[in-house]
Coordinates of C-alpha atoms in Angstrom, one line a residue:
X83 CA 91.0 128.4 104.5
X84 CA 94.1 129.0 102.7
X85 CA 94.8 125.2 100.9
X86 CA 98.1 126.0 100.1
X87 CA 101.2 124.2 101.8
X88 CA 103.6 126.1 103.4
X89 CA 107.3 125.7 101.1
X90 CA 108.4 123.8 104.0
X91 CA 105.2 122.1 105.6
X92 CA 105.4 119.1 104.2
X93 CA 109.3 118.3 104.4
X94 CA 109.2 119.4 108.4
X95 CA 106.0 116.9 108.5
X96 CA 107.7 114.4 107.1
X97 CA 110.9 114.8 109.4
X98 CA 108.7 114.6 112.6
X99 CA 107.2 111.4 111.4
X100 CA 110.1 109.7 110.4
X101 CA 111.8 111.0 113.8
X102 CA 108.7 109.7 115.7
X103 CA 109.0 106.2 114.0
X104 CA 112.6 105.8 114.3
X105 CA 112.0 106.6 117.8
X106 CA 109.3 104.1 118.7
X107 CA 111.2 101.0 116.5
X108 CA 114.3 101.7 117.6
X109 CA 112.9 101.5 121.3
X110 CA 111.7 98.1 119.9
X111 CA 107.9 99.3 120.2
X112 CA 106.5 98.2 116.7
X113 CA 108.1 96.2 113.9
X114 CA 107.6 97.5 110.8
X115 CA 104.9 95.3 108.5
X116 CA 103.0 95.3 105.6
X117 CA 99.8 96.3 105.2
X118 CA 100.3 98.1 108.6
X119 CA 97.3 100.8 108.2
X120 CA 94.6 97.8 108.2
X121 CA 96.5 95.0 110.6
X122 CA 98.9 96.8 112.6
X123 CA 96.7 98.2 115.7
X124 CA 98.2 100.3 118.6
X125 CA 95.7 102.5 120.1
X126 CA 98.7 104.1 122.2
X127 CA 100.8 104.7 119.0
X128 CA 97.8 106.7 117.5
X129 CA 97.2 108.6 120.8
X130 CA 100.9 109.4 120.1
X131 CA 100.1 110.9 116.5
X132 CA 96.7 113.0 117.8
X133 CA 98.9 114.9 120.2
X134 CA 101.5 115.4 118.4
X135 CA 98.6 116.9 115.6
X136 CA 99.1 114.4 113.0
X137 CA 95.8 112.6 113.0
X138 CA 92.7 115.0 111.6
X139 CA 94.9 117.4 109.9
X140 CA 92.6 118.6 107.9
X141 CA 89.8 118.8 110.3
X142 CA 89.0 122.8 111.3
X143 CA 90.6 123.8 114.8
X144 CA 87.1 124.2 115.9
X145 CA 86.7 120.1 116.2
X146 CA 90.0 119.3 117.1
X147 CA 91.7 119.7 113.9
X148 CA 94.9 121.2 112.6
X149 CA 93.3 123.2 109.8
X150 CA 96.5 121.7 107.1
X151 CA 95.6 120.4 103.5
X152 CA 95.1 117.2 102.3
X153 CA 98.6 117.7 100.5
X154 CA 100.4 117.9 103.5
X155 CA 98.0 115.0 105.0
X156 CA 99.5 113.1 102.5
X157 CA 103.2 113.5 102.9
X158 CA 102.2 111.9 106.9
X159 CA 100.2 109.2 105.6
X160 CA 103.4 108.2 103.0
X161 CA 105.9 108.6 105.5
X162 CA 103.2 106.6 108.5
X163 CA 102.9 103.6 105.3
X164 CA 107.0 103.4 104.5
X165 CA 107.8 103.1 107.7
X166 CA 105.1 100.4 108.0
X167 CA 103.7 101.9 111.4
X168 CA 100.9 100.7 113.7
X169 CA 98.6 102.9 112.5
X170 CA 95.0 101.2 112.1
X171 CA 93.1 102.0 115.6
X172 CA 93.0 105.5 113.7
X173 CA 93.0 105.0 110.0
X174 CA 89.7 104.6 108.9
X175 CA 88.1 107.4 111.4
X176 CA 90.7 110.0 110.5
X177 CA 90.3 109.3 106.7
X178 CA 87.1 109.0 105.7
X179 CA 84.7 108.9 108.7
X180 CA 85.6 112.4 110.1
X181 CA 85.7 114.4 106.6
X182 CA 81.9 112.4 105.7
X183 CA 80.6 114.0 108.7
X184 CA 82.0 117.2 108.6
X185 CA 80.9 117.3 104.7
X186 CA 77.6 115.8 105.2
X187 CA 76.7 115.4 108.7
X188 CA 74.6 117.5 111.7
X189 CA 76.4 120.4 113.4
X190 CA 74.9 117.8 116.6
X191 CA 76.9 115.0 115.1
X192 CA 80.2 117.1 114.2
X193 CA 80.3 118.1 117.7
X194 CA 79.9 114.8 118.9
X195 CA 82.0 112.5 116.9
X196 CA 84.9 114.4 114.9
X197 CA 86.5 116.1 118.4
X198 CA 86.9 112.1 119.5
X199 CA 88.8 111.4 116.2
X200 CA 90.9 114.1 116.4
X201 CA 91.6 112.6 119.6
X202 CA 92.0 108.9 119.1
X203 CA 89.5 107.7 121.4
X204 CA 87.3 107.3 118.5
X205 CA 88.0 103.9 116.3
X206 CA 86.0 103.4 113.2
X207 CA 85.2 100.0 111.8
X208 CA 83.1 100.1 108.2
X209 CA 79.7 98.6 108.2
X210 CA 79.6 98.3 104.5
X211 CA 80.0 94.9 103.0
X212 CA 77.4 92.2 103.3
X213 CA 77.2 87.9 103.1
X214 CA 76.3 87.2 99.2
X215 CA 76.9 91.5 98.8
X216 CA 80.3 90.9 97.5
X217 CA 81.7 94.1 96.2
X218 CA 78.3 95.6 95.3
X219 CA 77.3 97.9 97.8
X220 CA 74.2 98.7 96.3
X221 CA 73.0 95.6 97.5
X222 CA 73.0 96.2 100.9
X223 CA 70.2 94.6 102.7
X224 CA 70.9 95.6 106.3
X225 CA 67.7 98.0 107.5
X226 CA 67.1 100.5 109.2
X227 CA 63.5 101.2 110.2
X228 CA 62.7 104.7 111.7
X229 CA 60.7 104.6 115.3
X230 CA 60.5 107.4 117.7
X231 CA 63.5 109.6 118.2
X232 CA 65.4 107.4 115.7
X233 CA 65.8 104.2 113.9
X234 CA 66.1 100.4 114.9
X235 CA 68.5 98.6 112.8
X236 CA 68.7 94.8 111.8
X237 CA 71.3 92.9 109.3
X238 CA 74.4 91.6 109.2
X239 CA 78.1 92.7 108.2
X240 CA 81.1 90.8 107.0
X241 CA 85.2 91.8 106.7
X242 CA 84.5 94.2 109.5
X243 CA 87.9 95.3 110.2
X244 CA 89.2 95.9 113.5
X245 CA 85.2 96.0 114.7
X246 CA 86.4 93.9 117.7
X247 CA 88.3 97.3 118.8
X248 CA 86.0 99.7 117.9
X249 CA 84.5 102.1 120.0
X250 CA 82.0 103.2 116.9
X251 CA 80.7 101.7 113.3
X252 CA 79.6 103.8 110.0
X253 CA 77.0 102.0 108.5
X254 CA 75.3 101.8 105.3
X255 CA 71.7 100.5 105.6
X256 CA 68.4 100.5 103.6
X257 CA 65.7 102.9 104.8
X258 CA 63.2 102.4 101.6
X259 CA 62.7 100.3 99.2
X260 CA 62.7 101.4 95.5
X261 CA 62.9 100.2 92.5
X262 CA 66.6 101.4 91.9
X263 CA 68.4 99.7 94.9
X264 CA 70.9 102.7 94.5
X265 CA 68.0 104.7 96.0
X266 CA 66.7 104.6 99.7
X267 CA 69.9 103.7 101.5
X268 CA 70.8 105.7 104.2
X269 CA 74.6 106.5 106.6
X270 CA 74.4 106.1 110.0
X271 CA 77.1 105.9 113.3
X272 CA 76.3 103.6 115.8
X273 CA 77.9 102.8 119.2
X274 CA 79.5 99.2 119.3
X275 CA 78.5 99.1 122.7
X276 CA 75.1 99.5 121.9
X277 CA 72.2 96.5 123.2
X278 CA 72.3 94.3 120.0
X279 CA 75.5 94.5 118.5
X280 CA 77.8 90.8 118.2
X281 CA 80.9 90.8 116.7
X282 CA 82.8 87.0 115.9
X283 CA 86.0 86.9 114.5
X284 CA 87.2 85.8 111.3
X285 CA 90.6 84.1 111.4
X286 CA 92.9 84.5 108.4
X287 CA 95.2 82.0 106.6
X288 CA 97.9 83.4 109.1
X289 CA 95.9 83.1 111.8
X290 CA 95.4 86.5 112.5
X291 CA 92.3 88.1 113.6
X292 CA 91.2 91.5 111.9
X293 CA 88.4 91.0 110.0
X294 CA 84.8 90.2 111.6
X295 CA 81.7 89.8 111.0
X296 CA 78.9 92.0 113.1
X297 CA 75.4 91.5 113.6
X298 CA 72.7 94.2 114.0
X299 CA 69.5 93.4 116.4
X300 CA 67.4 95.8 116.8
X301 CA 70.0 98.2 117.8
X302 CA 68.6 101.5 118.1
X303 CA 70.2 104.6 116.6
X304 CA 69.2 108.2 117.5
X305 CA 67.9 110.2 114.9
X306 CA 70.7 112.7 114.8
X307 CA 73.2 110.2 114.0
X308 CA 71.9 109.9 110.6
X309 CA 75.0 110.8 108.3
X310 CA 73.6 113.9 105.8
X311 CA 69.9 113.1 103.8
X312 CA 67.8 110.1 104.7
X313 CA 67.8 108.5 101.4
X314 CA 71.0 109.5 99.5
X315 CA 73.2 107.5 100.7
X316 CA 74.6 106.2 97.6
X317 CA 75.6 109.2 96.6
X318 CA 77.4 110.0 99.8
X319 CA 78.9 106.7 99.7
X320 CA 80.5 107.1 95.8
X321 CA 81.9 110.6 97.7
X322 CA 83.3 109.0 100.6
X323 CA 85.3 106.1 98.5
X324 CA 86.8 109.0 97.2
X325 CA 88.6 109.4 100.7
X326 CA 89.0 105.5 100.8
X327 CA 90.4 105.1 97.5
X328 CA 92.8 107.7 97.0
X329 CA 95.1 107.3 99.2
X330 CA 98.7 106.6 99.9
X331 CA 97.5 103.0 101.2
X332 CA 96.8 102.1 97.7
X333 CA 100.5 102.0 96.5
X334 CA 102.4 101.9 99.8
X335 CA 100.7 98.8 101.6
X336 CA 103.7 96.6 100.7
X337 CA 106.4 99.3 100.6
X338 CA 108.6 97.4 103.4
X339 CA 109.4 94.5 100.9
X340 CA 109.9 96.9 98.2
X341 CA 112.8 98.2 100.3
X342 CA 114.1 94.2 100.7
X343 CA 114.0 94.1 97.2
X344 CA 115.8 97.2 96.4
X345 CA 118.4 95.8 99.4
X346 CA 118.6 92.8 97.3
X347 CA 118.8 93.8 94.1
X348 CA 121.8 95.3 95.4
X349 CA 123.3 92.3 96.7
X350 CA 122.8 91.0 92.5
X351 CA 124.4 93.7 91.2
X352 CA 124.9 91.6 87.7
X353 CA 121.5 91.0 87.5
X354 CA 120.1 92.9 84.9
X355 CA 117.0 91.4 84.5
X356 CA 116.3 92.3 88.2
X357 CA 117.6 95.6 88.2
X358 CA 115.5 96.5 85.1
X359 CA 112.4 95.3 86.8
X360 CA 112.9 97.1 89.8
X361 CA 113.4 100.3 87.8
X362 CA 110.4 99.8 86.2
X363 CA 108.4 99.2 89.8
X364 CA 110.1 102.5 91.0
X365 CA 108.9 104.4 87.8
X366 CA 105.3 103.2 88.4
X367 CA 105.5 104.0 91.7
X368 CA 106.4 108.0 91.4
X369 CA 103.5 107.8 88.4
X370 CA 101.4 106.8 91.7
X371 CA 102.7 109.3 94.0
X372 CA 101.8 112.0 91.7
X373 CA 98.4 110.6 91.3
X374 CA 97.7 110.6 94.6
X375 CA 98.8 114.4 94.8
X376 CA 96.6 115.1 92.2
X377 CA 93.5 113.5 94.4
X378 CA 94.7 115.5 97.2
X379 CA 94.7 118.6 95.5
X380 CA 91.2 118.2 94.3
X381 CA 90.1 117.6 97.8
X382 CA 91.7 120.5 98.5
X383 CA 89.9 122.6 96.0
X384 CA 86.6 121.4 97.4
X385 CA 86.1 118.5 94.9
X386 CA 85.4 114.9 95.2
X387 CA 87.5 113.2 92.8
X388 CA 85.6 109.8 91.9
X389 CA 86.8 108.7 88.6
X390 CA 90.8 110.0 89.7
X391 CA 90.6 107.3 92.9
X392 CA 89.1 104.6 91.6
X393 CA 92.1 104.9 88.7
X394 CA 94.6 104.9 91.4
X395 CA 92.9 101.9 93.5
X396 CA 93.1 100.1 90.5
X397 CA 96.7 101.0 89.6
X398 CA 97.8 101.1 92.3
X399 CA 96.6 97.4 93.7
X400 CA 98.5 96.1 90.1
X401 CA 101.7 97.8 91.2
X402 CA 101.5 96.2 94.8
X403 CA 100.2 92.7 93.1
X404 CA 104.0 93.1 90.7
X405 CA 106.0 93.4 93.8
X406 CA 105.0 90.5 95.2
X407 CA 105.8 88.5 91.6
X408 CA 109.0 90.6 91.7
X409 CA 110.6 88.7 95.1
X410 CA 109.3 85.7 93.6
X411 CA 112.7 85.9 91.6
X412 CA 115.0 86.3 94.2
X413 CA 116.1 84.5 97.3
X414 CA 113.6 86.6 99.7
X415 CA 110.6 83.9 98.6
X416 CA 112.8 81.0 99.5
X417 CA 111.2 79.4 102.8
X418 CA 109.4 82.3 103.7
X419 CA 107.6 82.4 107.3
X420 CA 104.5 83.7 107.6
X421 CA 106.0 86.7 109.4
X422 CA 108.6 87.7 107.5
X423 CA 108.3 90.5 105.1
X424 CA 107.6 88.3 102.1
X425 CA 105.3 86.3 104.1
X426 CA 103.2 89.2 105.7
X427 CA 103.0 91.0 101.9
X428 CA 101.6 87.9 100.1
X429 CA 99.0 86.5 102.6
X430 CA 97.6 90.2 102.5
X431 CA 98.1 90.1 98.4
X432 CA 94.6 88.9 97.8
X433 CA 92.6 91.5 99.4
X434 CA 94.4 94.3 97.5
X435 CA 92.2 93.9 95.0
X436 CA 88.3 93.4 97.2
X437 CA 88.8 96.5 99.4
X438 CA 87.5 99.3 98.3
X439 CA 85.7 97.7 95.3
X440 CA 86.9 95.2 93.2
X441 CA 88.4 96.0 89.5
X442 CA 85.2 95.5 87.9
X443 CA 83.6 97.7 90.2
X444 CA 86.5 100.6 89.4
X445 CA 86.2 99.9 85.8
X446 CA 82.7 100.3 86.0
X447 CA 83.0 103.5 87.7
X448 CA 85.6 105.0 85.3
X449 CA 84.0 104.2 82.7
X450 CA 80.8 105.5 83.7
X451 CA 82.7 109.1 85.4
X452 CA 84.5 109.2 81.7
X453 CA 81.1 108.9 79.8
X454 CA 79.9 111.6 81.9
X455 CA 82.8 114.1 80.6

């Protein structure tokens, strides 16, 4: 496959998105939010995207795909995120779950799984996180124990997002135990409709409902829905963050009340204070833009860039954190509503930094990749 964008691929993609969600807001069919790609679901918006080839770009043609790089992926998923478009029913599938099969899963499972992504009619939820877990994975104490023709798991998950909606779950569970508890965990996909599955909502501060928790009773799991090698899950799992963490989501979450700010910041022209602090946002944020070109052209060379993610996870969920503080100083905070743009951006604020590993964890992981070097 040729992983070089076209001269023009990724400015016509980005003209087609931005036409497509003028089109749809203007009809008054979303509003644009924050945090959009984890709270704003429309499973009709993303059926919109897939046949229009914007979801599993990078998938081969053979499963659906459009057979594009993870460059021109990117200039979608910025221009999906600015807009602040409904775009979780697909997220999680399209950017992690479908490229963790296709690198490590069965030709059964490919054939199976990634053509309903490509579709939309697949919608991922992440069965990673676990009561008492926190932010350490390794942890995990979900099972799964293998009986005939596959494997019969039991456990419980917790910030499931969107589980309520899906049609499928990854999951991370523990098929051995070891002495390293990085060792003996295993990836599996499970059916949410499956005999055994409960999900119960967890309300947020806004009273929104996104996150769940799901509980696993001896749901069985056919054996070829294993994800890759019995057993080396971990070090699938460090790969796959990869996917999670370096994305466009990491810096453009709140990227509808950076554009209120810059609107305001207008309205004070003599505030210099302002203005210099906004200049200073924008310059972190192209830093972050090219960082997350650099990710996807590693991707696109066949690596997995670990230690380059978790940097821009970590940056990035600082940057996101500072525009909040930024609006603090102007009118924009005054009596905000839980809706509004200020509103939405800060009750979201405090799990920028959980998802995808806390900054310890990314710390850890940096300095552990940069030891390595």
């Amino acid at each position: 496959m040729d992983h070089s964008p076209g001269t023009d691929s990724c400015a016509e993609l980005r003209d087609r998105v931005r036409r497509l969600t003028t089109e749809w807001r203007d009809a008054g069919r979303y509003t644009p939010r924050s945090d959009s790609w984890l709270r704003s679901f429309d499973l009709e918006f993303s059926k919109e995207l897939a046949a229009r080839g914007l979801i599993a770009m990078t998938y081969p043609k053979e499963f659906g795909g459009a057979g594009r790089t993870n460059v021109e992926r990117l200039a979608v998923t910025e221009e999906l995120l600015r807009a602040g478009a409904p775009v979780a029913a697909h997220w999680i599938g399209d950017r992690q779950i479908g490229p963790a099969i296709l690198r490590h899963g069965s030709r059964e499972l490919q054939e199976e799984i990634v053509p309903r992504i490509a579709s939309g009619d697949a919608v991922f939820c992440l069965g990673m996180s676990e009561p008492e877990a926190g932010s350490d994975l390794a942890s995990v104490r979900t099972t799964a124990e293998q009986v005939e023709g596959g494997w019969l798991v039991n456990g419980h998950k917790i910030w499931t997002t969107q589980a309520h909606h899906a049609t499928h779950a990854y999951l991370l569970a523990r098929t051995a135990r070891t002495e390293r508890k990085h060792d003996g965990l295993s990836e599996f996909i499970l059916d949410m409709d499956a005999e055994g599955v409960s999900v119960t909502p967890i309300v947020d501060l806004a009273g929104e409902h996104h996150f769940n928790e799901v509980r696993f009773e001896n749901v069985f799991v056919p054996a070829h829905r294993v994800v890759g090698e019995v057993g080396n899950g971990w070090r699938q799992v460090v790969e796959q963050l990869s996917f999670e963490r370096g994305g466009a989501e990491r810096s453009l979450s709140s990227y509808p009340v950076l554009v209120e700010l810059i609107t305001e910041a207008a309205r004070q022209a003599d505030d210099r204070e302002l203005h210099a602090l906004l200049g200073s946002l924008v310059a972190r944020l192209a830093v972050l833009r090219r960082l997350c070109f650099e990710v996807a052209s590693a991707m696109d060379a066949g690596q997995a860039p670990v230690q380059q993610a978790a940097a821009l996870k970590y940056l990035g969920n600082a940057f996101e954190h500072d525009v909040i503080e930024a609006l603090r100083r102007t009118d924009l905070c005054q009596e905000p509503a839980v809706d509004s743009g200020f509103g939405q951006a800060l009750l979201a604020s405090p799990a920028f930094s959980l998802r995808g590993g806390a900054a310890e964890v990314l710390l850890s992981l940096i300095a552990r990749q940069e030891a390595r070097s």
